[in-house]
Each structure stands twice: as structure tokens, then as C-alpha cells.
Short mmCIF file of C-alpha atoms in Angstrom, two decimals:
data_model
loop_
_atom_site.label_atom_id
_atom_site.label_comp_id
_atom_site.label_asym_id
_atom_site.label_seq_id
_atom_site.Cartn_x
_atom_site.Cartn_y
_atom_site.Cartn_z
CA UNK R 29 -42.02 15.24 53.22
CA UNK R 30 -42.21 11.88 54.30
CA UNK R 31 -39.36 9.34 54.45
CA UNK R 32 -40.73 7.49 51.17
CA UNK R 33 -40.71 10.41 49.34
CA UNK R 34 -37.09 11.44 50.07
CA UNK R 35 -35.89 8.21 49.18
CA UNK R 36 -37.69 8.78 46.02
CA UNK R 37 -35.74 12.10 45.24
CA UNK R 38 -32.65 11.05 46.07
CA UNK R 39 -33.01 8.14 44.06
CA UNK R 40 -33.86 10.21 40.79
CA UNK R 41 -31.02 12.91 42.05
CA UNK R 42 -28.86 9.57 41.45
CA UNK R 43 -30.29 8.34 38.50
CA UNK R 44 -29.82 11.64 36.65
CA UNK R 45 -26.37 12.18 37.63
CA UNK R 46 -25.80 8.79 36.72
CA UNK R 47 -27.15 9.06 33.08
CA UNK R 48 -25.58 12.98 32.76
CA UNK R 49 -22.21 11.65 33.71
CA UNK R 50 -22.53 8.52 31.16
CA UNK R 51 -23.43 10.60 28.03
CA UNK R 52 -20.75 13.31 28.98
CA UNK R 53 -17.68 10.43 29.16
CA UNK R 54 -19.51 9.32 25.91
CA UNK R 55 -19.65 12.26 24.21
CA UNK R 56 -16.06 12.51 24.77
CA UNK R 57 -14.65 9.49 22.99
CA UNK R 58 -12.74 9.77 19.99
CA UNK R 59 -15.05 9.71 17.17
CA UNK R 60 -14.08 8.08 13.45
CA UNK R 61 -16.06 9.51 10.97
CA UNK R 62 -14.12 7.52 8.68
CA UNK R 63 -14.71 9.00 5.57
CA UNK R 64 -11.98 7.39 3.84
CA UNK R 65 -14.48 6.39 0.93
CA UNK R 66 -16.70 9.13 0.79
CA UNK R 67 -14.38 10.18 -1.97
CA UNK R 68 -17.00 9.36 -4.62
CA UNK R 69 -16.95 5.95 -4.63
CA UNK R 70 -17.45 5.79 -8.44
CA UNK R 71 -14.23 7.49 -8.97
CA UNK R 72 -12.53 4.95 -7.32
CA UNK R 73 -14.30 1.81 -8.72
CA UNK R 74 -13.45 3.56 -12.28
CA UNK R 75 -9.61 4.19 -11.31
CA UNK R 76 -9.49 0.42 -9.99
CA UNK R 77 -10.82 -0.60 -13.19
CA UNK R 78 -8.60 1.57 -15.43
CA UNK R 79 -5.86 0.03 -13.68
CA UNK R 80 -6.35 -3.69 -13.89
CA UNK R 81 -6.94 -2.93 -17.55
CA UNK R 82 -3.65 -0.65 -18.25
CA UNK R 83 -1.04 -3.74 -17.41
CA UNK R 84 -3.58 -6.33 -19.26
CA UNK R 85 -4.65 -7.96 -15.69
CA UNK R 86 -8.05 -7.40 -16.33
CA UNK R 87 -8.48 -8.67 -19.89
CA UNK R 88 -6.27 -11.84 -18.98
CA UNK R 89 -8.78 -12.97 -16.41
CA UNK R 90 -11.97 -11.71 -17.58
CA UNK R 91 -10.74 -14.05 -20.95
CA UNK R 92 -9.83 -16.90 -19.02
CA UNK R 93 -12.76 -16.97 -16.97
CA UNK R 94 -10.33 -16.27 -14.01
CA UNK R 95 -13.23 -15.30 -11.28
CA UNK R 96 -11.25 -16.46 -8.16
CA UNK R 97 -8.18 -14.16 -9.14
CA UNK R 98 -10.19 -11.41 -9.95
CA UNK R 99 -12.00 -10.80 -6.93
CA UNK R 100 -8.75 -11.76 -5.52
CA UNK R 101 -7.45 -8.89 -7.30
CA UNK R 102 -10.31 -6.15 -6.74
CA UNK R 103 -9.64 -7.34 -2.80
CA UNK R 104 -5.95 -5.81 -2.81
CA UNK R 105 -6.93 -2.68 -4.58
CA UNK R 106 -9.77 -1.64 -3.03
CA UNK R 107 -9.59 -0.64 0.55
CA UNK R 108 -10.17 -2.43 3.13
CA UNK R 109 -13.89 -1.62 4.13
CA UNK R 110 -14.91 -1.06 1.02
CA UNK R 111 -18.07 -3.76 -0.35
CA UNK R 112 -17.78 -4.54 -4.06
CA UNK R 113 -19.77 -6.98 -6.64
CA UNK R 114 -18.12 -7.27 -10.27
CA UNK R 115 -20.62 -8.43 -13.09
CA UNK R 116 -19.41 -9.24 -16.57
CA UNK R 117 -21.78 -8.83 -19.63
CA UNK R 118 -20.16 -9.56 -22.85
CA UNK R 119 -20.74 -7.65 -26.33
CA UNK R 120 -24.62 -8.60 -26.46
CA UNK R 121 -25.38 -7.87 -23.19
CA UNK R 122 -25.28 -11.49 -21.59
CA UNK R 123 -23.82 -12.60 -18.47
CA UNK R 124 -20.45 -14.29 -18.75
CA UNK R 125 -19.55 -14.80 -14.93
CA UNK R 126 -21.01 -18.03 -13.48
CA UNK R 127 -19.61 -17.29 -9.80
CA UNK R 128 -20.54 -14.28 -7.55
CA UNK R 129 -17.20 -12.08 -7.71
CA UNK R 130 -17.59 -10.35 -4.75
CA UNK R 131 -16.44 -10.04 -1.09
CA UNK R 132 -19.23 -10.92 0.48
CA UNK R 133 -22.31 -8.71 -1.06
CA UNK R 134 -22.71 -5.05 -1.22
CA UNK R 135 -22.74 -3.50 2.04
CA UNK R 136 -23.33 0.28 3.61
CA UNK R 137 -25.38 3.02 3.64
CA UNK R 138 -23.85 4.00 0.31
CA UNK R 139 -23.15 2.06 -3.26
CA UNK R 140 -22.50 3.46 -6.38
CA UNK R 141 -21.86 1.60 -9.90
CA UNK R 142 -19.65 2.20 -12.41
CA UNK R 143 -19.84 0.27 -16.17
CA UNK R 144 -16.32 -0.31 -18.36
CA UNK R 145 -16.19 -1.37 -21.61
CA UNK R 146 -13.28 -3.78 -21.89
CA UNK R 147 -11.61 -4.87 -25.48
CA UNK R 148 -9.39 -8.03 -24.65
CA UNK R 149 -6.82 -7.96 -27.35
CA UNK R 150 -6.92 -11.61 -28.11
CA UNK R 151 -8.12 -13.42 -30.80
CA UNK R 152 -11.12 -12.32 -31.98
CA UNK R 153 -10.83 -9.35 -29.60
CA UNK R 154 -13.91 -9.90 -28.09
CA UNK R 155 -15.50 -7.25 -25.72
CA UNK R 156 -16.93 -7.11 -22.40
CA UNK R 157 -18.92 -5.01 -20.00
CA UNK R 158 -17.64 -4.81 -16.48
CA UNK R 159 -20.62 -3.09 -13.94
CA UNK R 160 -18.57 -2.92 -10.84
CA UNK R 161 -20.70 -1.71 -7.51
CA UNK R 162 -18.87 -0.54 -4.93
CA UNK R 163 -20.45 0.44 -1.48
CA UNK R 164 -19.16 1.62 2.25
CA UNK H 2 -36.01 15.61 35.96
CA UNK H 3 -34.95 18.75 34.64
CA UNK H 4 -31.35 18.09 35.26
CA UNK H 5 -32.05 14.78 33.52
CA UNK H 6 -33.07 15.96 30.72
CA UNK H 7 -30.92 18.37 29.68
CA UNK H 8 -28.02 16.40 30.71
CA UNK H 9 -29.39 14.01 27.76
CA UNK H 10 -29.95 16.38 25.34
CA UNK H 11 -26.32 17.58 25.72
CA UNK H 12 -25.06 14.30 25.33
CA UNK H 13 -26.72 12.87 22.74
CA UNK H 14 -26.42 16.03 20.64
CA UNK H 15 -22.21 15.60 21.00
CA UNK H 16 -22.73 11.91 20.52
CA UNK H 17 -24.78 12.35 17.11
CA UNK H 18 -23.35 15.79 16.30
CA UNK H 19 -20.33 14.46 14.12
CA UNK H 20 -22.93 12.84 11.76
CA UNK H 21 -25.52 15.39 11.78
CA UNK H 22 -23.38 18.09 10.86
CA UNK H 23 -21.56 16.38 7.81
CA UNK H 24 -20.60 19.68 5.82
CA UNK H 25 -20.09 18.32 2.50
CA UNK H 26 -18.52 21.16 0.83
CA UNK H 27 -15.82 20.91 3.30
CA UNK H 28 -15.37 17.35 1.95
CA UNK H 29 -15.73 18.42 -1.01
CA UNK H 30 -12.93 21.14 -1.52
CA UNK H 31 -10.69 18.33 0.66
CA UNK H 32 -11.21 16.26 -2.20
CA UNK H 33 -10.51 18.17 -4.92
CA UNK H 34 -6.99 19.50 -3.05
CA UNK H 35 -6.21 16.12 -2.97
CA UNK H 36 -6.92 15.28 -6.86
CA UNK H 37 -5.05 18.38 -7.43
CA UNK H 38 -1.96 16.93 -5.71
CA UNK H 39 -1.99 13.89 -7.35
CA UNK H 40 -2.59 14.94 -11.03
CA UNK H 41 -0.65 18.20 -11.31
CA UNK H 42 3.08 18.05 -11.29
CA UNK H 43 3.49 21.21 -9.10
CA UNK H 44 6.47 23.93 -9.44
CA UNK H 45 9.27 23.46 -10.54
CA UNK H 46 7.68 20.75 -12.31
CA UNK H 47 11.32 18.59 -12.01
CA UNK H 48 10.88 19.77 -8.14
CA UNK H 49 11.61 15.86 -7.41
CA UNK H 50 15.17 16.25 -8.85
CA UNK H 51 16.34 19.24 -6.61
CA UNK H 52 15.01 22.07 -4.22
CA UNK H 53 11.50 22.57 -2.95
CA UNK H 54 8.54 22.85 -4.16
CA UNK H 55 6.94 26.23 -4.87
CA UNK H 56 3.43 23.98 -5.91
CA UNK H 57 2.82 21.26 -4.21
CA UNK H 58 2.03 18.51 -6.86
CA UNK H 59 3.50 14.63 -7.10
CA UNK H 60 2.06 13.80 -10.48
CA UNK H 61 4.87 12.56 -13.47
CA UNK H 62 4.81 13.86 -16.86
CA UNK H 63 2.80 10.39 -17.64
CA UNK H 64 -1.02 9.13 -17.47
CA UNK H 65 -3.14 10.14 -14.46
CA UNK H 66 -2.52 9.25 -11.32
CA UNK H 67 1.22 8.31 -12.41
CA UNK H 68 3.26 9.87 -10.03
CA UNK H 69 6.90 11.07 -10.03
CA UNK H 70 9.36 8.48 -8.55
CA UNK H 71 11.24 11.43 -6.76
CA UNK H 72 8.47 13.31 -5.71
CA UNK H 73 7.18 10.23 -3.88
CA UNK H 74 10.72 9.49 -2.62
CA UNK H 75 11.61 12.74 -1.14
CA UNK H 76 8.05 12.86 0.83
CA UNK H 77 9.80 10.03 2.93
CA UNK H 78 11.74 11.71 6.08
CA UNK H 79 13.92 9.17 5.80
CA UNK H 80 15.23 10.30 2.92
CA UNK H 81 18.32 12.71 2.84
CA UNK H 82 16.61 14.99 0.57
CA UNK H 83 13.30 15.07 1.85
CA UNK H 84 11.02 18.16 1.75
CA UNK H 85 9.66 18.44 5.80
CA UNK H 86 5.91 18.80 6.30
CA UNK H 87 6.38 22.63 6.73
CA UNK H 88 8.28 23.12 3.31
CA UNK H 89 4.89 20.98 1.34
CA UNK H 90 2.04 22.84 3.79
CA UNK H 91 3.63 26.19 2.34
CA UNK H 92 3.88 25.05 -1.34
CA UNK H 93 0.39 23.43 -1.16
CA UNK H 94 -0.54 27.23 -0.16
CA UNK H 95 -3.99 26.41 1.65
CA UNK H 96 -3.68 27.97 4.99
CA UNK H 97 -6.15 26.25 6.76
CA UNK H 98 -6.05 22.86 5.80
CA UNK H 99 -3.46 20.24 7.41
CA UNK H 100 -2.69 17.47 6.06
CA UNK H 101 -0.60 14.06 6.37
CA UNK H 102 0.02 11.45 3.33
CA UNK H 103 0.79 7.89 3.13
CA UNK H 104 1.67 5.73 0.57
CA UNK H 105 2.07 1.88 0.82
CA UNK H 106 2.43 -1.27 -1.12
CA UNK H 107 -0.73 -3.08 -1.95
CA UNK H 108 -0.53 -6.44 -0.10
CA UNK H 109 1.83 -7.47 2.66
CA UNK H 110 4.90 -9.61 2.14
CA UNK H 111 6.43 -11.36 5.43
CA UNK H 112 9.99 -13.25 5.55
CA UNK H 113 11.31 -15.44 8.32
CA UNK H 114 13.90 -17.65 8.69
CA UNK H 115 13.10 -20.93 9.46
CA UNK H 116 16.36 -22.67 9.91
CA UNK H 117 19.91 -22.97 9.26
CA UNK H 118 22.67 -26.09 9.23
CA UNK H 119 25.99 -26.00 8.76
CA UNK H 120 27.53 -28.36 6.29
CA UNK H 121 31.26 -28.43 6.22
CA UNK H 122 32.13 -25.24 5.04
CA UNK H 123 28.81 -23.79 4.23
CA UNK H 124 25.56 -22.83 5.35
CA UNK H 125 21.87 -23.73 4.33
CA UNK H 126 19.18 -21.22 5.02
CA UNK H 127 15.60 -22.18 4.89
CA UNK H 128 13.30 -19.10 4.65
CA UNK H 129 9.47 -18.79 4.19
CA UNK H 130 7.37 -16.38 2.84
CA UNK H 131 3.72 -15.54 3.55
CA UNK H 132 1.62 -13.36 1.01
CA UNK H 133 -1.81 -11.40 1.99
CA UNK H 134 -3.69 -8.82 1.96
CA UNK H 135 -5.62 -8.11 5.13
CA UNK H 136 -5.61 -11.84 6.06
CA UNK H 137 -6.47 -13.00 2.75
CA UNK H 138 -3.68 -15.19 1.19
CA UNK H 139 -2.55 -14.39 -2.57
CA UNK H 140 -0.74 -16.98 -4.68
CA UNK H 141 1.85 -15.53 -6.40
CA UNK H 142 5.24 -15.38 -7.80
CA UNK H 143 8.08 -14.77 -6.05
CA UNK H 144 11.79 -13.25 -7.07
CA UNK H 145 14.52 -14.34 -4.34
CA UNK H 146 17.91 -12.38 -3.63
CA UNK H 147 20.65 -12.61 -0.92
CA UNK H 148 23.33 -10.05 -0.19
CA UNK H 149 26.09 -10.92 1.49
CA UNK H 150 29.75 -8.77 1.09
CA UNK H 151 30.60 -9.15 -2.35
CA UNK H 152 28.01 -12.16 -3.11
CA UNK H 153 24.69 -12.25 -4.73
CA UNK H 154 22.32 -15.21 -4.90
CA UNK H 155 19.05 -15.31 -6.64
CA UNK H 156 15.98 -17.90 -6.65
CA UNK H 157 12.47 -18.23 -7.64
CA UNK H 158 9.45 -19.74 -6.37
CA UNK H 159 5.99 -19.03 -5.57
CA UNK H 160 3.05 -19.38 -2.88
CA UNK H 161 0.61 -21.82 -2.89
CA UNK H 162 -3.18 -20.52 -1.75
CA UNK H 163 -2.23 -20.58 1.23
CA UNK H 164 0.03 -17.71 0.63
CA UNK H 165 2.86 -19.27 1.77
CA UNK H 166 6.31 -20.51 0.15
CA UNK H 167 9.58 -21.64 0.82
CA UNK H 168 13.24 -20.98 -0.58
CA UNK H 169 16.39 -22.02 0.10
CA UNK H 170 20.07 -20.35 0.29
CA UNK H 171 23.35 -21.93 0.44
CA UNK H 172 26.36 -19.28 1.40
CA UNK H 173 30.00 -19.92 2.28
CA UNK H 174 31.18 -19.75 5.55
CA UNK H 175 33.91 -17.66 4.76
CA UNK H 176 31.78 -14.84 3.38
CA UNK H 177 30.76 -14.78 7.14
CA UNK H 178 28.56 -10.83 7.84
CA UNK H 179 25.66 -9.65 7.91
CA UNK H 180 22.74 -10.67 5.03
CA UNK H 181 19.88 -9.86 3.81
CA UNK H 182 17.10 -11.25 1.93
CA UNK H 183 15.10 -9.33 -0.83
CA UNK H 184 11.53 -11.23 -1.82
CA UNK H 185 9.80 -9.37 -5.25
CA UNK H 186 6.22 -10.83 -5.60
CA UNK H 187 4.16 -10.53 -8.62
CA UNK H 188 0.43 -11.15 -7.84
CA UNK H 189 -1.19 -10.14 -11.03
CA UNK H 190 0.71 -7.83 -12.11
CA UNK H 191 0.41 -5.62 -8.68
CA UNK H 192 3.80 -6.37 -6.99
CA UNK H 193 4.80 -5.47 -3.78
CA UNK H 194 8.31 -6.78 -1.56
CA UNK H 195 9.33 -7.98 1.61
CA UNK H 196 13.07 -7.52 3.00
CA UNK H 197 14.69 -9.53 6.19
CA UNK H 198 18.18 -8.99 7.26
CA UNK H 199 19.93 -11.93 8.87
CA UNK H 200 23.21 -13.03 10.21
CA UNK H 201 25.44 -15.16 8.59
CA UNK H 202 27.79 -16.99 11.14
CA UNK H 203 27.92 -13.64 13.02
CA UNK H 204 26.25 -11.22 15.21
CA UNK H 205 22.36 -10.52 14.91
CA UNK H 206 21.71 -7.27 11.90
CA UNK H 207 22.54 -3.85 13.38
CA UNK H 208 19.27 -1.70 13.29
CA UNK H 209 18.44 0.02 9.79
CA UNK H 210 20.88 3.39 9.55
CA UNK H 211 23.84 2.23 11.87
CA UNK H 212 26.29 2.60 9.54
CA UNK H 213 25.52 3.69 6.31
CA UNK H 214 21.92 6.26 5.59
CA UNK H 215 20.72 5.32 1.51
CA UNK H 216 18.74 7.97 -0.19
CA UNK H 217 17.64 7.44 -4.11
CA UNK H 218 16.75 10.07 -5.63
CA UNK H 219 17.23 10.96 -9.40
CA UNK H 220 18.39 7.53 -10.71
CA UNK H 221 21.28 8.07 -8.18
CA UNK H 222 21.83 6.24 -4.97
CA UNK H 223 23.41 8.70 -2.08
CA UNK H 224 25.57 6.59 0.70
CA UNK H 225 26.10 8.86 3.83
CA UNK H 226 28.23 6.47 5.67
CA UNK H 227 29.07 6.53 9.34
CA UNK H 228 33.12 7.17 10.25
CA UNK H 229 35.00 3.89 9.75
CA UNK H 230 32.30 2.33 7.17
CA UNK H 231 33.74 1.46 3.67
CA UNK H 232 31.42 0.29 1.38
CA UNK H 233 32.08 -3.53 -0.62
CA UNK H 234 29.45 -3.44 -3.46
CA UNK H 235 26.17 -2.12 -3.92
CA UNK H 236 23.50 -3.73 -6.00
CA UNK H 237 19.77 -2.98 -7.03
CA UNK H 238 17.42 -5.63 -7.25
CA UNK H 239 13.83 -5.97 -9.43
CA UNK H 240 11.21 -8.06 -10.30
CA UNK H 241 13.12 -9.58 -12.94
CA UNK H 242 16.56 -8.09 -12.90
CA UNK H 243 19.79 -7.93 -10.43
CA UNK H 244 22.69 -5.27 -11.10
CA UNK H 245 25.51 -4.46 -9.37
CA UNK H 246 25.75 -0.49 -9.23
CA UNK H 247 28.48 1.42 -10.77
CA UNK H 248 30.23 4.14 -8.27
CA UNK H 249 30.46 7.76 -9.34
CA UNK H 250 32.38 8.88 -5.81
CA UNK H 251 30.15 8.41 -3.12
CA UNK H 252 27.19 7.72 -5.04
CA UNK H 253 25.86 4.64 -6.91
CA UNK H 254 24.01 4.99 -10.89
CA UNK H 255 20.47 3.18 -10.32
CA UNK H 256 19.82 1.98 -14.00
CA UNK H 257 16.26 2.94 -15.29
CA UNK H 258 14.49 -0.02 -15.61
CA UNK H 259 11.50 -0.89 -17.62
CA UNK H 260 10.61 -3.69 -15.37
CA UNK H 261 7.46 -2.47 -13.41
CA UNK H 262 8.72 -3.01 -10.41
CA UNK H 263 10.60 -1.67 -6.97
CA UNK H 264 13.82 -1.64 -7.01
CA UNK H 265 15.39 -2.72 -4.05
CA UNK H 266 19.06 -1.51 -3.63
CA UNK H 267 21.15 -3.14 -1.36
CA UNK H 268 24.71 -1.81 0.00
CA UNK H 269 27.07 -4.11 1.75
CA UNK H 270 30.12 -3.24 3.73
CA UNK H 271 32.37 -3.51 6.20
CA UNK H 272 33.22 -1.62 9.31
CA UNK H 273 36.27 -3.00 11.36
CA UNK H 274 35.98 -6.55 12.50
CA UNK H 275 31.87 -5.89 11.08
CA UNK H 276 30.27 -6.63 7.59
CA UNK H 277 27.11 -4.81 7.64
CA UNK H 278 23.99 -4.55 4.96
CA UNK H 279 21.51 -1.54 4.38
CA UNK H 280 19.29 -1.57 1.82
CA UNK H 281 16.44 0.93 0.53
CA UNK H 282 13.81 0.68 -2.14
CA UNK H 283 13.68 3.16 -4.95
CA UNK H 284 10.59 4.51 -4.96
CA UNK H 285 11.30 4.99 -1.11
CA UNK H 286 8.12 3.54 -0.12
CA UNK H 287 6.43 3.00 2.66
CA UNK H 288 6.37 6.23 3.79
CA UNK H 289 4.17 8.54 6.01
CA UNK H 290 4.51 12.41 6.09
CA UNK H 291 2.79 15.27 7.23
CA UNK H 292 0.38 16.57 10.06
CA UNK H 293 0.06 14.59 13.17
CA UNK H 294 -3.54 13.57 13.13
CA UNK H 295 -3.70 10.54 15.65
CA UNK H 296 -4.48 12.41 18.57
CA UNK H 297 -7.62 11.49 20.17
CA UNK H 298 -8.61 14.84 20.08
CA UNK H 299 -8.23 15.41 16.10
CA UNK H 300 -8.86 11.78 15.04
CA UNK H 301 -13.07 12.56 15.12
CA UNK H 302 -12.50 15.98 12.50
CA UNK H 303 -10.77 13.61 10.13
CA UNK H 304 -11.21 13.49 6.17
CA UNK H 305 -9.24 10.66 4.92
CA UNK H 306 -9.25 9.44 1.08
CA UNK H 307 -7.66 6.64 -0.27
CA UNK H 308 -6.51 6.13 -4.40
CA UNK H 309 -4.71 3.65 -6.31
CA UNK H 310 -1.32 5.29 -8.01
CA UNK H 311 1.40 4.30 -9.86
CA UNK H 312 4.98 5.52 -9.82
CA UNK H 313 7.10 3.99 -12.60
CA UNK H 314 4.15 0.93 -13.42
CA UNK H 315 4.05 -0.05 -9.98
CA UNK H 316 0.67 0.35 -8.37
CA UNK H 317 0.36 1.70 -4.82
CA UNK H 318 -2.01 2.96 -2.29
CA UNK H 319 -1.70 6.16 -1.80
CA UNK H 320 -3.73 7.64 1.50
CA UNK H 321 -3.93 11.42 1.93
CA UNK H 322 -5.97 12.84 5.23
CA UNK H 323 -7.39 16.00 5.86
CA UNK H 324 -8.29 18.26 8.99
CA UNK H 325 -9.13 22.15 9.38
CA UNK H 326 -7.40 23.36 12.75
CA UNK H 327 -8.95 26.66 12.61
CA UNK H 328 -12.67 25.26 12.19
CA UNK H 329 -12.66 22.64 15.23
CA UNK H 330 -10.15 23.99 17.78
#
């Protein structure tokens, strides 16, 4: 074997041991699957929902035309991670909100969407649809 | 090249095998033991009053997801009467799940105090207050309280969008001890609480527990006080409402508020030369119980699912993890 070709095998000796002993260490770190939301996402854009509307939070600002404090609001009780976008129809199917309410677009490899029918009991007690997306 | 390549087929495949081999029944039937302990009320369905559970469930005799203030309050290990991790693995009944809970207010409330001046014979405190919720600030409303011995001082106020407030105390200088201030803040409806002890003309707060251990449970507020301690009043503080708490021997009635909030119940006292404060919130939350499942080892095999709950109108987040010993070690 001559001289060049030693050099050549040692060389790729190294270079394998070098790459085998990377992926091992790698394989080896802690790993977070994180499924915290894998929990079907739907059930917990529905339970958010059913919430806000149980204490009257919801209706208040959807009325009001509150968009600040209600993605405000979605951004406490969903968990952190979690990619949302509210849309507000009311009773003939129109768009009420004028502002994106969300925290920054849908993101993740999954999103799911939920729809609530909201009765604000004021007034008139006009209703709303509420399509809230939720992704992770 | 051999070596090479095997070497990166073994690595990759424990690199991607996490993800590839996502067993979804698995997650599945961790879900659904979770919904089961949050909507049943387990057995003895009043196991939140006295003894242990025979069924592990936290759920109230109310909506779902409305869970039983003494449930959720004997889950805490800090808690005289708490039921250990072994005692709720049993009752739950599934032998090869583990399991750890945690349940948590929904945004974070932090006091400080900024300063203090003496003026003749009394004291101003300036405190501030900082709402948020993972960086983001909240503007919301704010109930005040200070403990001190036999005194109570209340306040209002709120944050701006910042998140940020001030208040201000005045206290005697005779009513020297330790204090403590209570903050209840109302963002929405969703209210969560922030607590600092502080020292009034004396020595810096004795750690949490040094001489007196509170435990709520049932409406009732338990005082296991250290030798020499002797309590001066005890009081329970809400969104809306201060009382002082009637005694009934060694324990202190909590009333039953309809105010959707925490109550915070504070216990002042004295101790020799010392005047001391403890305080605990009734539900007792924060609180984390259960498995261990931060080791690096276990932190990758992991099923974690997070819900909103309530316990007496209060909203909370309520975080319950999952891992199967016997099917990754």
C-alpha cells in the first residue's frame, strides 16, 4: 500500500468515528416531544371559549368591539405555544372584527377550528359566531 | 465505510425514532385518564373533606371541568392533609401509568417594595406591581391588603398597559412586626394574586412555615403552630371582600364566599420578642404533585396536557403529565 493510500484510510477511519461518535452523543440528548397540545386541540379551543362566555367576558368584549382585550384574553388562557386566530361573524354571517385577533398567525404542523354561537344578553341580544383556530 | 454507515443509521434512527414511532393510542388512553380525572368526582365523592380517595377524581358536584376546592387543596404537599402521590397512583388504579399534576394561576402577579420613609411616628410604604402573562403585560384591576398584628389596610388601584401599578401603605410604628402584602387582580374576569411579606421596622420575614404551618381545607383553616407561637388574628382576604376569621380552638371558619375569587388567608402572631405573618390561599394553589418526570432520562417519553378549570369560579391551568415506566425502561 503506498503512503498516499494509508493516509487515505486513516483519514476515513477518522472521519467515521468522528460522525459515529456525533450521532451517538446526539441520539442521547433529552428529547421533548412536547405533546402538551396534542390533546385535541379543538377540545381546548371549545373549553377556552365556554369559559370566557360562562362569567360574561366574552359577550362584554365581543359587544364592545373590545379586540385588544380579547386576544389579550385568549393569550392567558391558552398555553403558551399554542397559535390562535379568533374571527367574529355576526347573526347573518358577516364579519364584525376589523383587527386581526390573533398572536401572530396560525402556526404548526397542526390547526384545528372550532365555531361558537354566542347570544350577548344585551339589548337586542344580538348573536355572534366565534370560529376560533387554534394550531401547535 | 461500512462502519460509517451503520454508525449513521443507528443514530439517526434514535434521533428520529421519538417522532416516527408516535403511538397514538397510547396518547390516546393518556388522554382520556386525564378527562376522567377531571370530570368525575371519584370515591368517596366528599373524598376532599376527609380520608383518601378510593377513585381518583377532582371534579365538584358543579359544571364540567369545575373542580372541588378540597380536592385541589389536598393535592398540595404542603398541605397538612394532603393525599401523597402513592395514596392517588393507587386510587387512580392504572398500574402502569405515572403521573404528576400541576395546577397554576393564569397570569403572573409580581410585588416589590420600592421604598419606605419614616414620618414621625409612622411609616410610608411604596410598593409596585407588575401584571403578565409570559411577558405580555395585562391592564387590570387590582385589590390591595396589608397585615400587620392586629391591623388590616386595604387599597385599590390598577395597571396601566404596561402592566405595572403602584400603591401606597401608611402603618404605625408602634405596630412594629412582620407584614405582608396581599395583591387580588381582576383581568377580565380571570383573576390571579401575588403575596410579598415585608418588615415593618424589624427584622427581614422568616421563611414561609417557621412558625405557624396553614392548611384550608373544608371551609376551615388548620394552624399547626410551632412551640412558643400564639396567634393575634387571622383574616381571609378576596377579590372584593376582607374578614377577620372567627376561632373555633385551633382552627379558623373560612366564610364561603360568592366572590369568584382566591381567598387569601393571612395569620399574624407573635412569638417572644417576634411578630410573625403566614399566609395561605384557599384553593391551595400553586401546587405540583406526583411522579418525578424531569429527569433527563424520562423527560423524552413524556405526555403532557394542559386544560383550563375552575374551582369555586376561579379559572386555572391545570397541567397533568403522563409516562409508562414499564414501556420505555
Amino acid at each position: 500500500m503506498t503512503r498516499r493510500g494509508v493516509i487515505h484510510t486513516i483519514d476515513a477511519l477518522l472521519a467515521a468515528a468522528i460522525l459515529t461518535t456525533a450521532l451517538l452523543y446526539a441520539s442521547q440528548i433529552p428529547r421533548d416531544r412536547d405533546y402538551t397540545h396534542d390533546e385535541a386541540l379543538s377540545v381546548l379551543g371549545m373549553q377556552t371559549l365556554v369559559k370566557m362566555d360562562g362569567n360574561g367576558t366574552l359577550g362584554r368584549l365581543v359587544n364592545t368591539r373590545s379586540w385588544d382585550d380579547l386576544e389579550n384574553v385568549m393569550r392567558v388562557m391558552l398555553p403558551t405555544g399554542v397559535s390562535f386566530n379568533v374571527t367574529v361573524f355576526d347573526d347573518q354571517g358577516n364579519l364584525v372584527n376589523d383587527e386581526v385577533i390573533s398572536n401572530g398567525g396560525l402556526r404548526g404542523r397542526t390547526v384545528e377550528s372550532v365555531e361558537y354561537g354566542l347570544v350577548v344578553e344585551e339589548g337586542s341580544c344580538p348573536m355572534y359566531r366565534i370560529r376560533l383556530q387554534v394550531g401547535v | 465505510m461500512v462502519l460509517l454507515t451503520v454508525g449513521a443509521m443507528y443514530g439517526v434512527n434514535m434521533v428520529a425514532e421519538p417522532f416516527l414511532d408516535y403511538d397514538s393510542d397510547v396518547q390516546t388512553r393518556y388522554y382520556q385518564i386525564g378527562r376522567y380525572i377531571l370530570l368525575a368526582q371519584g370515591a368517596p365523592s366528599n373524598w376532599g373533606v376527609g380520608g383518601a380517595p378510593t377513585d381518583l377524581g377532582l371534579a365538584s358536584e358543579g359544571d364540567n371541568y369545575e373542580l372541588d376546592i378540597d380536592k385541589i387543596s389536598r393535592l398540595n404537599p404542603l398541605n397538612d392533609y394532603s393525599v401523597n402521590y402513592t395514596a392517588l397512583w393507587e386510587s387512580l388504579d392504572v398500574d402502569d401509568v405515572s403521573f404528576r399534576i400541576s395546577v397554576e394561576t393564569l397570569f403572573d402577579v409580581s410585588l416589590s417594595l420600592d421604598d419606605s420613609q419614616v414620618q414621625g411616628e409612622q411609616t410610608v410604604y411604596n410598593f409596585s406591581v407588575t401584571v403578565m402573562r409570559e411577558g405580555r403585560a395585562l391592564a387590570a384591576d387590582v385589590s390591595y391588603y396589608v397585615a400587620v398584628r392586629d391591623t388590616t389596610q386595604l387599597s385599590s388601584g390598577t395597571t396601566d398597559g404596561d402592566g405595572a401599578g403602584t400603591v401606597q401603605f401608611t402603618l404605625p410604628n408602634s405596630k412594629n412586626g412582620s407584614a405582608v402584602l396581599v395583591a387580588l387582580v381582576d383581568f377580565e374576569g380571570l383573576v390571579s394574586y401575588g403575596v410579598l411579606p415585608f418588615a415593618h421596622n424589624s427584622g427581614a420575614p422568616k421563611p414561609a412555615g417557621t412558625y405557624a404551618v396553614l392548611s384550608p381545607m373544608n371551609y376551615t383553616l388548620t394552624v399547626d403552630l410551632t412551640p412558643g407561637a400564639n396567634v393575634i388574628n387571622a383574616a381571609t382576604f378576596s377579590r372584593d371582600y376582607a374578614f377577620n376569621l372567627t376561632a373555633d380552638g385551633s382552627d379558623y371558619m373560612i366564610p364561603r364566599l360568592l366572590d369568584p375569587s382566591p381567598m387569601i388567608n393571612v395569620v399574624t402572631g407573635s412569638n417572644a420578642s417576634d411578630y410573625w405573618v403566614e399566609w395561605v390561599a384557599y384553593p391551595q394553589v400553586p401546587l405540583e404533585t406526583g411522579a418525578d418526570m424531569s429527569a433527563d432520562y424520562v423527560v423524552s417519553d413524556v405526555s403532557s396536557a394542559s386544560y383550563i378549570v375552575s374551582v369555586k369560579g376561579v379559572s386555572y391551568r391545570f397541567i397533568i403529565e403522563f409516562r409508562s415506566p414499564e414501556q420505555h425502561d
